[in-house]
């Protein structure tokens, strides 16, 4: 079994930054990436709010740049799913689908995955009209009407993307007020021919025998039902953290996100968490990268104390 100073789990902006900073501090690093580097950035068409890119940057371009930044550093990268973390500070074992590695510290940067809406038929209709990724599937609905569920930045941003492809976009949100940024809502409201915002409504039924043909939305105040004949339903109702492989001793909040202090330390010495996987207010690429840098610095200090 090979052994390194630090094991970083997850290769989105938080994980790549943590690996970058740790390696530049002289640590040997194992970086586990379940798929390609970039995490959720890869599913984002365009980032408009990442400082330094005033004209915006495509998600895949930023992911490529993040990944390239690790070239030439003492970072071993492996595409394996981590299934278990055990041990203690100075001697953690990270078990994957293919083997095990030991590390003195672990930095968890596994982000979060899309929450399910919970409507009947959602599972079997995934890939038959129901989607969680406009960038991946939007093109299938070119010229057709689609609906987006959710009121956060993801729903609003992806509705703007879909408005370029679909004949019509219904944005269905369970409340009147939106959680997402005003700038996105303004842009959507400026396209009344293309975009209809369906407020205070939930999706209560999916229709179609072999693929999605329509949805029923129900107004939460009046109970009034309305059918929307859409072929695509894009669900953006938040994220759930990916922490199943961690010991139960690592503290989580009520939603399952990892609780850390300001230095990204969890309650278990030697385990740090950074990015969307941890409990925090602001989930952005920039804050994920910032978390990764802080976690790396805190892990480096911890390693020095271990060796002292
Ligand atoms: P989010 O901010 O948690 O919003 C989830 C939305 O889904 C909320 O509007 C919520 O409604 C709604 N919702 C939750 N469960 C629902 C259900 N069962 N049925 C119907 N609606 C439901 O999630 P997100 O939009 O995916 O964003 C996640 C994080 O990434 C946020 O911190 C966000 O700011 C960030 N992000 C930022 C950008 C950007 O800045 N460009 C882009 C994407 C994401 P309520 O509002 O009523 O709770």
GROMACS .gro file of C-alpha atoms and ligand atoms in nm:
model
  356
    1UNK     CA    1   0.000   0.000   0.000
    2UNK     CA    2   0.147   0.336  -0.101
    3UNK     CA    3   0.174   0.622   0.142
    4UNK     CA    4   0.158   1.000   0.099
    5UNK     CA    5   0.145   1.309   0.317
    6UNK     CA    6  -0.201   1.421   0.208
    7UNK     CA    7  -0.495   1.256   0.038
    8UNK     CA    8  -0.733   1.493  -0.137
    9UNK     CA    9  -1.070   1.343  -0.230
   10UNK     CA   10  -1.248   1.518  -0.516
   11UNK     CA   11  -1.109   1.726  -0.801
   12UNK     CA   12  -1.340   2.021  -0.839
   13UNK     CA   13  -1.206   2.373  -0.773
   14UNK     CA   14  -1.168   2.299  -0.398
   15UNK     CA   15  -0.979   1.972  -0.445
   16UNK     CA   16  -0.753   2.099  -0.721
   17UNK     CA   17  -0.665   2.411  -0.520
   18UNK     CA   18  -0.596   2.206  -0.206
   19UNK     CA   19  -0.372   1.967  -0.403
   20UNK     CA   20  -0.194   2.261  -0.571
   21UNK     CA   21  -0.119   2.440  -0.243
   22UNK     CA   22  -0.014   2.122  -0.060
   23UNK     CA   23   0.219   2.015  -0.340
   24UNK     CA   24   0.372   2.362  -0.362
   25UNK     CA   25   0.437   2.338   0.015
   26UNK     CA   26   0.643   2.026  -0.048
   27UNK     CA   27   0.388   1.759   0.047
   28UNK     CA   28   0.327   1.441  -0.152
   29UNK     CA   29  -0.036   1.434  -0.257
   30UNK     CA   30  -0.279   1.169  -0.379
   31UNK     CA   31  -0.576   1.326  -0.559
   32UNK     CA   32  -0.885   1.117  -0.625
   33UNK     CA   33  -1.109   1.234  -0.905
   34UNK     CA   34  -1.419   1.029  -0.969
   35UNK     CA   35  -1.458   1.152  -1.325
   36UNK     CA   36  -1.281   1.432  -1.506
   37UNK     CA   37  -1.133   1.723  -1.311
   38UNK     CA   38  -1.356   2.024  -1.264
   39UNK     CA   39  -1.653   1.890  -1.071
   40UNK     CA   40  -1.970   2.091  -1.119
   41UNK     CA   41  -1.777   2.345  -1.326
   42UNK     CA   42  -1.793   2.092  -1.609
   43UNK     CA   43  -2.172   2.108  -1.602
   44UNK     CA   44  -2.179   2.486  -1.617
   45UNK     CA   45  -2.207   2.644  -1.959
   46UNK     CA   46  -2.060   2.983  -1.875
   47UNK     CA   47  -1.928   3.139  -1.555
   48UNK     CA   48  -2.002   3.510  -1.550
   49UNK     CA   49  -1.890   3.591  -1.197
   50UNK     CA   50  -1.543   3.439  -1.164
   51UNK     CA   51  -1.307   3.732  -1.101
   52UNK     CA   52  -1.045   3.784  -1.368
   53UNK     CA   53  -1.273   3.677  -1.654
   54UNK     CA   54  -1.485   3.988  -1.719
   55UNK     CA   55  -1.618   3.842  -2.044
   56UNK     CA   56  -1.704   3.512  -1.871
   57UNK     CA   57  -1.542   3.176  -1.919
   58UNK     CA   58  -1.688   2.846  -2.038
   59UNK     CA   59  -1.707   2.581  -1.766
   60UNK     CA   60  -1.500   2.327  -1.959
   61UNK     CA   61  -1.232   2.589  -2.028
   62UNK     CA   62  -1.195   2.673  -1.660
   63UNK     CA   63  -1.189   2.301  -1.575
   64UNK     CA   64  -0.905   2.247  -1.826
   65UNK     CA   65  -0.709   2.540  -1.681
   66UNK     CA   66  -0.759   2.416  -1.323
   67UNK     CA   67  -0.643   2.068  -1.419
   68UNK     CA   68  -0.340   2.199  -1.612
   69UNK     CA   69  -0.226   2.389  -1.305
   70UNK     CA   70  -0.130   2.059  -1.137
   71UNK     CA   71   0.106   1.955  -1.415
   72UNK     CA   72   0.464   1.905  -1.300
   73UNK     CA   73   0.373   1.898  -0.930
   74UNK     CA   74   0.408   1.608  -0.686
   75UNK     CA   75   0.042   1.510  -0.721
   76UNK     CA   76  -0.060   1.156  -0.811
   77UNK     CA   77  -0.402   1.158  -0.975
   78UNK     CA   78  -0.634   0.861  -0.984
   79UNK     CA   79  -0.987   0.810  -1.117
   80UNK     CA   80  -1.119   0.583  -0.846
   81UNK     CA   81  -1.430   0.604  -0.633
   82UNK     CA   82  -1.341   0.636  -0.265
   83UNK     CA   83  -1.551   0.396  -0.061
   84UNK     CA   84  -1.412   0.433   0.292
   85UNK     CA   85  -1.189   0.651   0.508
   86UNK     CA   86  -1.061   0.495   0.830
   87UNK     CA   87  -0.775   0.537   1.077
   88UNK     CA   88  -0.652   0.841   1.260
   89UNK     CA   89  -0.433   1.148   1.216
   90UNK     CA   90  -0.094   1.049   1.081
   91UNK     CA   91  -0.226   0.716   0.949
   92UNK     CA   92  -0.552   0.740   0.757
   93UNK     CA   93  -0.641   0.466   0.511
   94UNK     CA   94  -0.847   0.560   0.209
   95UNK     CA   95  -1.005   0.258   0.043
   96UNK     CA   96  -1.118   0.281  -0.318
   97UNK     CA   97  -1.286   0.049  -0.565
   98UNK     CA   98  -0.936  -0.067  -0.671
   99UNK     CA   99  -0.713  -0.056  -0.361
  100UNK     CA  100  -0.596   0.148  -0.064
  101UNK     CA  101  -0.360   0.436   0.011
  102UNK     CA  102  -0.245   0.572   0.346
  103UNK     CA  103  -0.208   0.941   0.420
  104UNK     CA  104  -0.128   1.152   0.722
  105UNK     CA  105  -0.414   1.393   0.652
  106UNK     CA  106  -0.730   1.381   0.440
  107UNK     CA  107  -0.894   1.678   0.266
  108UNK     CA  108  -1.254   1.604   0.162
  109UNK     CA  109  -1.362   1.803  -0.145
  110UNK     CA  110  -1.635   1.579  -0.285
  111UNK     CA  111  -1.887   1.856  -0.350
  112UNK     CA  112  -2.253   1.774  -0.383
  113UNK     CA  113  -2.491   1.603  -0.624
  114UNK     CA  114  -2.830   1.712  -0.752
  115UNK     CA  115  -3.125   1.667  -0.519
  116UNK     CA  116  -3.421   1.476  -0.659
  117UNK     CA  117  -3.757   1.642  -0.684
  118UNK     CA  118  -3.941   1.336  -0.555
  119UNK     CA  119  -4.225   1.336  -0.811
  120UNK     CA  120  -4.359   1.000  -0.932
  121UNK     CA  121  -4.189   0.883  -1.253
  122UNK     CA  122  -3.881   1.102  -1.203
  123UNK     CA  123  -3.640   0.806  -1.196
  124UNK     CA  124  -3.755   0.615  -1.500
  125UNK     CA  125  -3.802   0.932  -1.703
  126UNK     CA  126  -3.442   1.040  -1.642
  127UNK     CA  127  -3.290   1.035  -1.989
  128UNK     CA  128  -3.640   1.032  -2.138
  129UNK     CA  129  -3.715   1.398  -2.076
  130UNK     CA  130  -3.612   1.444  -1.715
  131UNK     CA  131  -3.262   1.587  -1.673
  132UNK     CA  132  -3.036   1.744  -1.410
  133UNK     CA  133  -2.793   1.892  -1.662
  134UNK     CA  134  -2.900   2.151  -1.920
  135UNK     CA  135  -2.552   2.167  -2.065
  136UNK     CA  136  -2.547   1.790  -2.127
  137UNK     CA  137  -2.904   1.743  -2.248
  138UNK     CA  138  -3.032   2.083  -2.356
  139UNK     CA  139  -2.950   2.024  -2.720
  140UNK     CA  140  -3.196   1.732  -2.737
  141UNK     CA  141  -3.475   1.984  -2.683
  142UNK     CA  142  -3.376   2.235  -2.948
  143UNK     CA  143  -3.693   2.407  -3.071
  144UNK     CA  144  -3.914   2.232  -2.815
  145UNK     CA  145  -4.081   2.363  -2.498
  146UNK     CA  146  -3.909   2.274  -2.169
  147UNK     CA  147  -3.956   2.346  -1.799
  148UNK     CA  148  -3.703   2.417  -1.527
  149UNK     CA  149  -3.782   2.360  -1.158
  150UNK     CA  150  -3.616   2.559  -0.881
  151UNK     CA  151  -3.556   2.913  -0.764
  152UNK     CA  152  -3.181   2.921  -0.696
  153UNK     CA  153  -2.891   3.035  -0.911
  154UNK     CA  154  -2.866   2.699  -1.085
  155UNK     CA  155  -3.228   2.706  -1.202
  156UNK     CA  156  -3.204   3.067  -1.320
  157UNK     CA  157  -2.867   3.033  -1.489
  158UNK     CA  158  -2.965   2.713  -1.669
  159UNK     CA  159  -3.299   2.864  -1.773
  160UNK     CA  160  -3.103   3.138  -1.949
  161UNK     CA  161  -2.893   2.875  -2.123
  162UNK     CA  162  -3.202   2.676  -2.227
  163UNK     CA  163  -3.374   2.991  -2.357
  164UNK     CA  164  -3.113   2.994  -2.634
  165UNK     CA  165  -3.215   2.644  -2.746
  166UNK     CA  166  -3.575   2.570  -2.654
  167UNK     CA  167  -3.887   2.721  -2.810
  168UNK     CA  168  -4.017   2.811  -2.464
  169UNK     CA  169  -3.890   2.782  -2.108
  170UNK     CA  170  -4.123   2.761  -1.809
  171UNK     CA  171  -3.943   2.838  -1.483
  172UNK     CA  172  -4.141   2.672  -1.203
  173UNK     CA  173  -4.066   2.783  -0.848
  174UNK     CA  174  -4.247   2.686  -0.531
  175UNK     CA  175  -4.235   3.037  -0.386
  176UNK     CA  176  -4.299   3.390  -0.508
  177UNK     CA  177  -3.950   3.518  -0.422
  178UNK     CA  178  -3.638   3.374  -0.580
  179UNK     CA  179  -3.325   3.270  -0.396
  180UNK     CA  180  -3.110   3.318  -0.706
  181UNK     CA  181  -2.942   3.645  -0.809
  182UNK     CA  182  -3.160   3.932  -0.931
  183UNK     CA  183  -2.942   3.978  -1.240
  184UNK     CA  184  -3.048   3.636  -1.373
  185UNK     CA  185  -3.415   3.694  -1.297
  186UNK     CA  186  -3.405   4.032  -1.472
  187UNK     CA  187  -3.262   3.870  -1.784
  188UNK     CA  188  -3.532   3.601  -1.781
  189UNK     CA  189  -3.810   3.853  -1.724
  190UNK     CA  190  -3.680   4.054  -2.020
  191UNK     CA  191  -3.778   3.763  -2.251
  192UNK     CA  192  -4.156   3.732  -2.196
  193UNK     CA  193  -4.208   3.571  -2.540
  194UNK     CA  194  -3.959   3.298  -2.461
  195UNK     CA  195  -3.973   3.257  -2.084
  196UNK     CA  196  -4.271   3.220  -1.852
  197UNK     CA  197  -4.210   3.230  -1.479
  198UNK     CA  198  -4.456   3.011  -1.293
  199UNK     CA  199  -4.440   3.124  -0.931
  200UNK     CA  200  -4.573   2.958  -0.614
  201UNK     CA  201  -4.615   2.629  -0.795
  202UNK     CA  202  -4.483   2.275  -0.770
  203UNK     CA  203  -4.463   1.995  -1.024
  204UNK     CA  204  -4.716   1.738  -0.903
  205UNK     CA  205  -4.726   1.492  -1.195
  206UNK     CA  206  -4.526   1.385  -1.498
  207UNK     CA  207  -4.708   1.264  -1.810
  208UNK     CA  208  -4.598   1.035  -2.091
  209UNK     CA  209  -4.591   0.660  -2.157
  210UNK     CA  210  -4.245   0.623  -2.312
  211UNK     CA  211  -4.101   0.970  -2.263
  212UNK     CA  212  -4.203   1.297  -2.105
  213UNK     CA  213  -4.494   1.467  -2.280
  214UNK     CA  214  -4.602   1.713  -2.014
  215UNK     CA  215  -4.614   1.806  -1.647
  216UNK     CA  216  -4.887   1.915  -1.411
  217UNK     CA  217  -4.805   2.215  -1.195
  218UNK     CA  218  -5.015   2.298  -0.891
  219UNK     CA  219  -5.038   2.643  -0.738
  220UNK     CA  220  -4.946   2.605  -0.371
  221UNK     CA  221  -5.181   2.886  -0.264
  222UNK     CA  222  -5.496   2.811  -0.465
  223UNK     CA  223  -5.454   2.441  -0.547
  224UNK     CA  224  -5.524   2.526  -0.911
  225UNK     CA  225  -5.371   2.276  -1.154
  226UNK     CA  226  -5.230   2.348  -1.497
  227UNK     CA  227  -5.078   2.118  -1.757
  228UNK     CA  228  -4.765   2.230  -1.942
  229UNK     CA  229  -4.689   2.034  -2.259
  230UNK     CA  230  -4.312   2.013  -2.227
  231UNK     CA  231  -4.078   1.745  -2.359
  232UNK     CA  232  -3.796   1.837  -2.121
  233UNK     CA  233  -3.796   1.891  -1.745
  234UNK     CA  234  -3.474   2.021  -1.591
  235UNK     CA  235  -3.459   1.981  -1.215
  236UNK     CA  236  -3.244   2.223  -1.015
  237UNK     CA  237  -3.375   2.201  -0.659
  238UNK     CA  238  -3.045   2.210  -0.476
  239UNK     CA  239  -2.766   1.976  -0.389
  240UNK     CA  240  -2.689   1.703  -0.138
  241UNK     CA  241  -2.334   1.643  -0.017
  242UNK     CA  242  -2.131   1.334  -0.108
  243UNK     CA  243  -2.003   1.204   0.227
  244UNK     CA  244  -2.117   0.841   0.246
  245UNK     CA  245  -1.755   0.714   0.262
  246UNK     CA  246  -1.667   0.918   0.572
  247UNK     CA  247  -1.675   0.785   0.929
  248UNK     CA  248  -1.990   0.874   1.123
  249UNK     CA  249  -1.767   1.056   1.372
  250UNK     CA  250  -1.718   1.343   1.126
  251UNK     CA  251  -1.979   1.601   1.225
  252UNK     CA  252  -2.243   1.699   0.967
  253UNK     CA  253  -2.526   1.952   0.981
  254UNK     CA  254  -2.896   1.862   0.950
  255UNK     CA  255  -2.864   1.849   0.567
  256UNK     CA  256  -2.556   1.627   0.583
  257UNK     CA  257  -2.296   1.893   0.494
  258UNK     CA  258  -1.966   1.864   0.684
  259UNK     CA  259  -1.921   2.109   0.970
  260UNK     CA  260  -1.580   2.282   0.976
  261UNK     CA  261  -1.421   2.575   1.152
  262UNK     CA  262  -1.284   2.874   0.961
  263UNK     CA  263  -0.963   2.681   0.889
  264UNK     CA  264  -1.161   2.397   0.726
  265UNK     CA  265  -1.085   2.160   1.015
  266UNK     CA  266  -1.355   1.906   1.092
  267UNK     CA  267  -1.407   1.776   1.446
  268UNK     CA  268  -1.182   1.478   1.360
  269UNK     CA  269  -0.814   1.578   1.382
  270UNK     CA  270  -0.641   1.540   1.046
  271UNK     CA  271  -0.962   1.545   0.838
  272UNK     CA  272  -1.035   1.873   0.659
  273UNK     CA  273  -1.323   1.964   0.427
  274UNK     CA  274  -1.344   2.227   0.154
  275UNK     CA  275  -1.592   2.347  -0.107
  276UNK     CA  276  -1.958   2.263  -0.153
  277UNK     CA  277  -1.938   1.953   0.069
  278UNK     CA  278  -1.908   2.166   0.382
  279UNK     CA  279  -2.179   2.358   0.565
  280UNK     CA  280  -2.157   2.723   0.456
  281UNK     CA  281  -2.351   3.014   0.315
  282UNK     CA  282  -2.190   3.079  -0.021
  283UNK     CA  283  -2.131   2.796  -0.271
  284UNK     CA  284  -1.934   2.939  -0.560
  285UNK     CA  285  -1.629   2.832  -0.760
  286UNK     CA  286  -1.436   3.117  -0.604
  287UNK     CA  287  -1.528   3.018  -0.247
  288UNK     CA  288  -1.452   2.651  -0.322
  289UNK     CA  289  -1.104   2.751  -0.440
  290UNK     CA  290  -1.062   2.972  -0.133
  291UNK     CA  291  -1.167   2.684   0.094
  292UNK     CA  292  -0.919   2.456  -0.081
  293UNK     CA  293  -0.632   2.699  -0.021
  294UNK     CA  294  -0.727   2.744   0.346
  295UNK     CA  295  -0.765   2.368   0.399
  296UNK     CA  296  -0.425   2.306   0.243
  297UNK     CA  297  -0.258   2.565   0.463
  298UNK     CA  298  -0.427   2.428   0.776
  299UNK     CA  299  -0.335   2.071   0.675
  300UNK     CA  300   0.026   2.178   0.618
  301UNK     CA  301   0.044   2.333   0.967
  302UNK     CA  302  -0.112   2.015   1.109
  303UNK     CA  303   0.148   1.799   0.932
  304UNK     CA  304   0.429   2.013   1.071
  305UNK     CA  305   0.291   1.966   1.422
  306UNK     CA  306   0.265   1.589   1.363
  307UNK     CA  307   0.633   1.578   1.268
  308UNK     CA  308   0.746   1.806   1.555
  309LIG     P1  309  -3.019   2.629  -0.398
  309LIG     O1  310  -2.960   2.765  -0.395
  309LIG     O2  311  -3.020   2.547  -0.274
  309LIG     O3  312  -3.168   2.646  -0.450
  309LIG     C1  313  -3.251   2.535  -0.461
  309LIG     C2  314  -3.386   2.584  -0.508
  309LIG     O4  315  -3.471   2.472  -0.525
  309LIG     C3  316  -3.453   2.679  -0.408
  309LIG     O5  317  -3.512   2.784  -0.478
  309LIG     C4  318  -3.558   2.589  -0.342
  309LIG     O6  319  -3.674   2.658  -0.307
  309LIG     C5  320  -3.590   2.491  -0.451
  309LIG     N1  321  -3.631   2.361  -0.398
  309LIG     C6  322  -3.566   2.285  -0.307
  309LIG     N2  323  -3.633   2.169  -0.287
  309LIG     C7  324  -3.743   2.174  -0.366
  309LIG     C8  325  -3.850   2.086  -0.389
  309LIG     N3  326  -3.858   1.968  -0.329
  309LIG     N4  327  -3.943   2.123  -0.478
  309LIG     C9  328  -3.935   2.242  -0.542
  309LIG     N5  329  -3.836   2.330  -0.525
  309LIG    C10  330  -3.741   2.296  -0.438
  309LIG     O7  331  -2.951   2.536  -0.509
  309LIG     P2  332  -2.875   2.575  -0.645
  309LIG     O8  333  -2.951   2.676  -0.721
  309LIG     O9  334  -2.847   2.447  -0.711
  309LIG    O10  335  -2.741   2.641  -0.596
  309LIG    C11  336  -2.654   2.571  -0.507
  309LIG    C12  337  -2.543   2.665  -0.466
  309LIG    O11  338  -2.460   2.692  -0.579
  309LIG    C13  339  -2.595   2.800  -0.416
  309LIG    O12  340  -2.514   2.844  -0.312
  309LIG    C14  341  -2.583   2.886  -0.537
  309LIG    O13  342  -2.569   3.025  -0.508
  309LIG    C15  343  -2.458   2.831  -0.603
  309LIG     N6  344  -2.459   2.858  -0.748
  309LIG    C16  345  -2.411   2.977  -0.790
  309LIG    C17  346  -2.412   3.009  -0.924
  309LIG    C18  347  -2.359   3.142  -0.966
  309LIG    O14  348  -2.334   3.228  -0.882
  309LIG     N7  349  -2.339   3.169  -1.093
  309LIG    C19  350  -2.465   2.919  -1.017
  309LIG    C20  351  -2.517   2.799  -0.971
  309LIG    C21  352  -2.516   2.770  -0.835
  309LIG     P3  353  -3.677   2.765  -0.187
  309LIG    O15  354  -3.608   2.887  -0.240
  309LIG    O16  355  -3.822   2.783  -0.162
  309LIG    O17  356  -3.605   2.701  -0.073
   0.00000   0.00000   0.00000
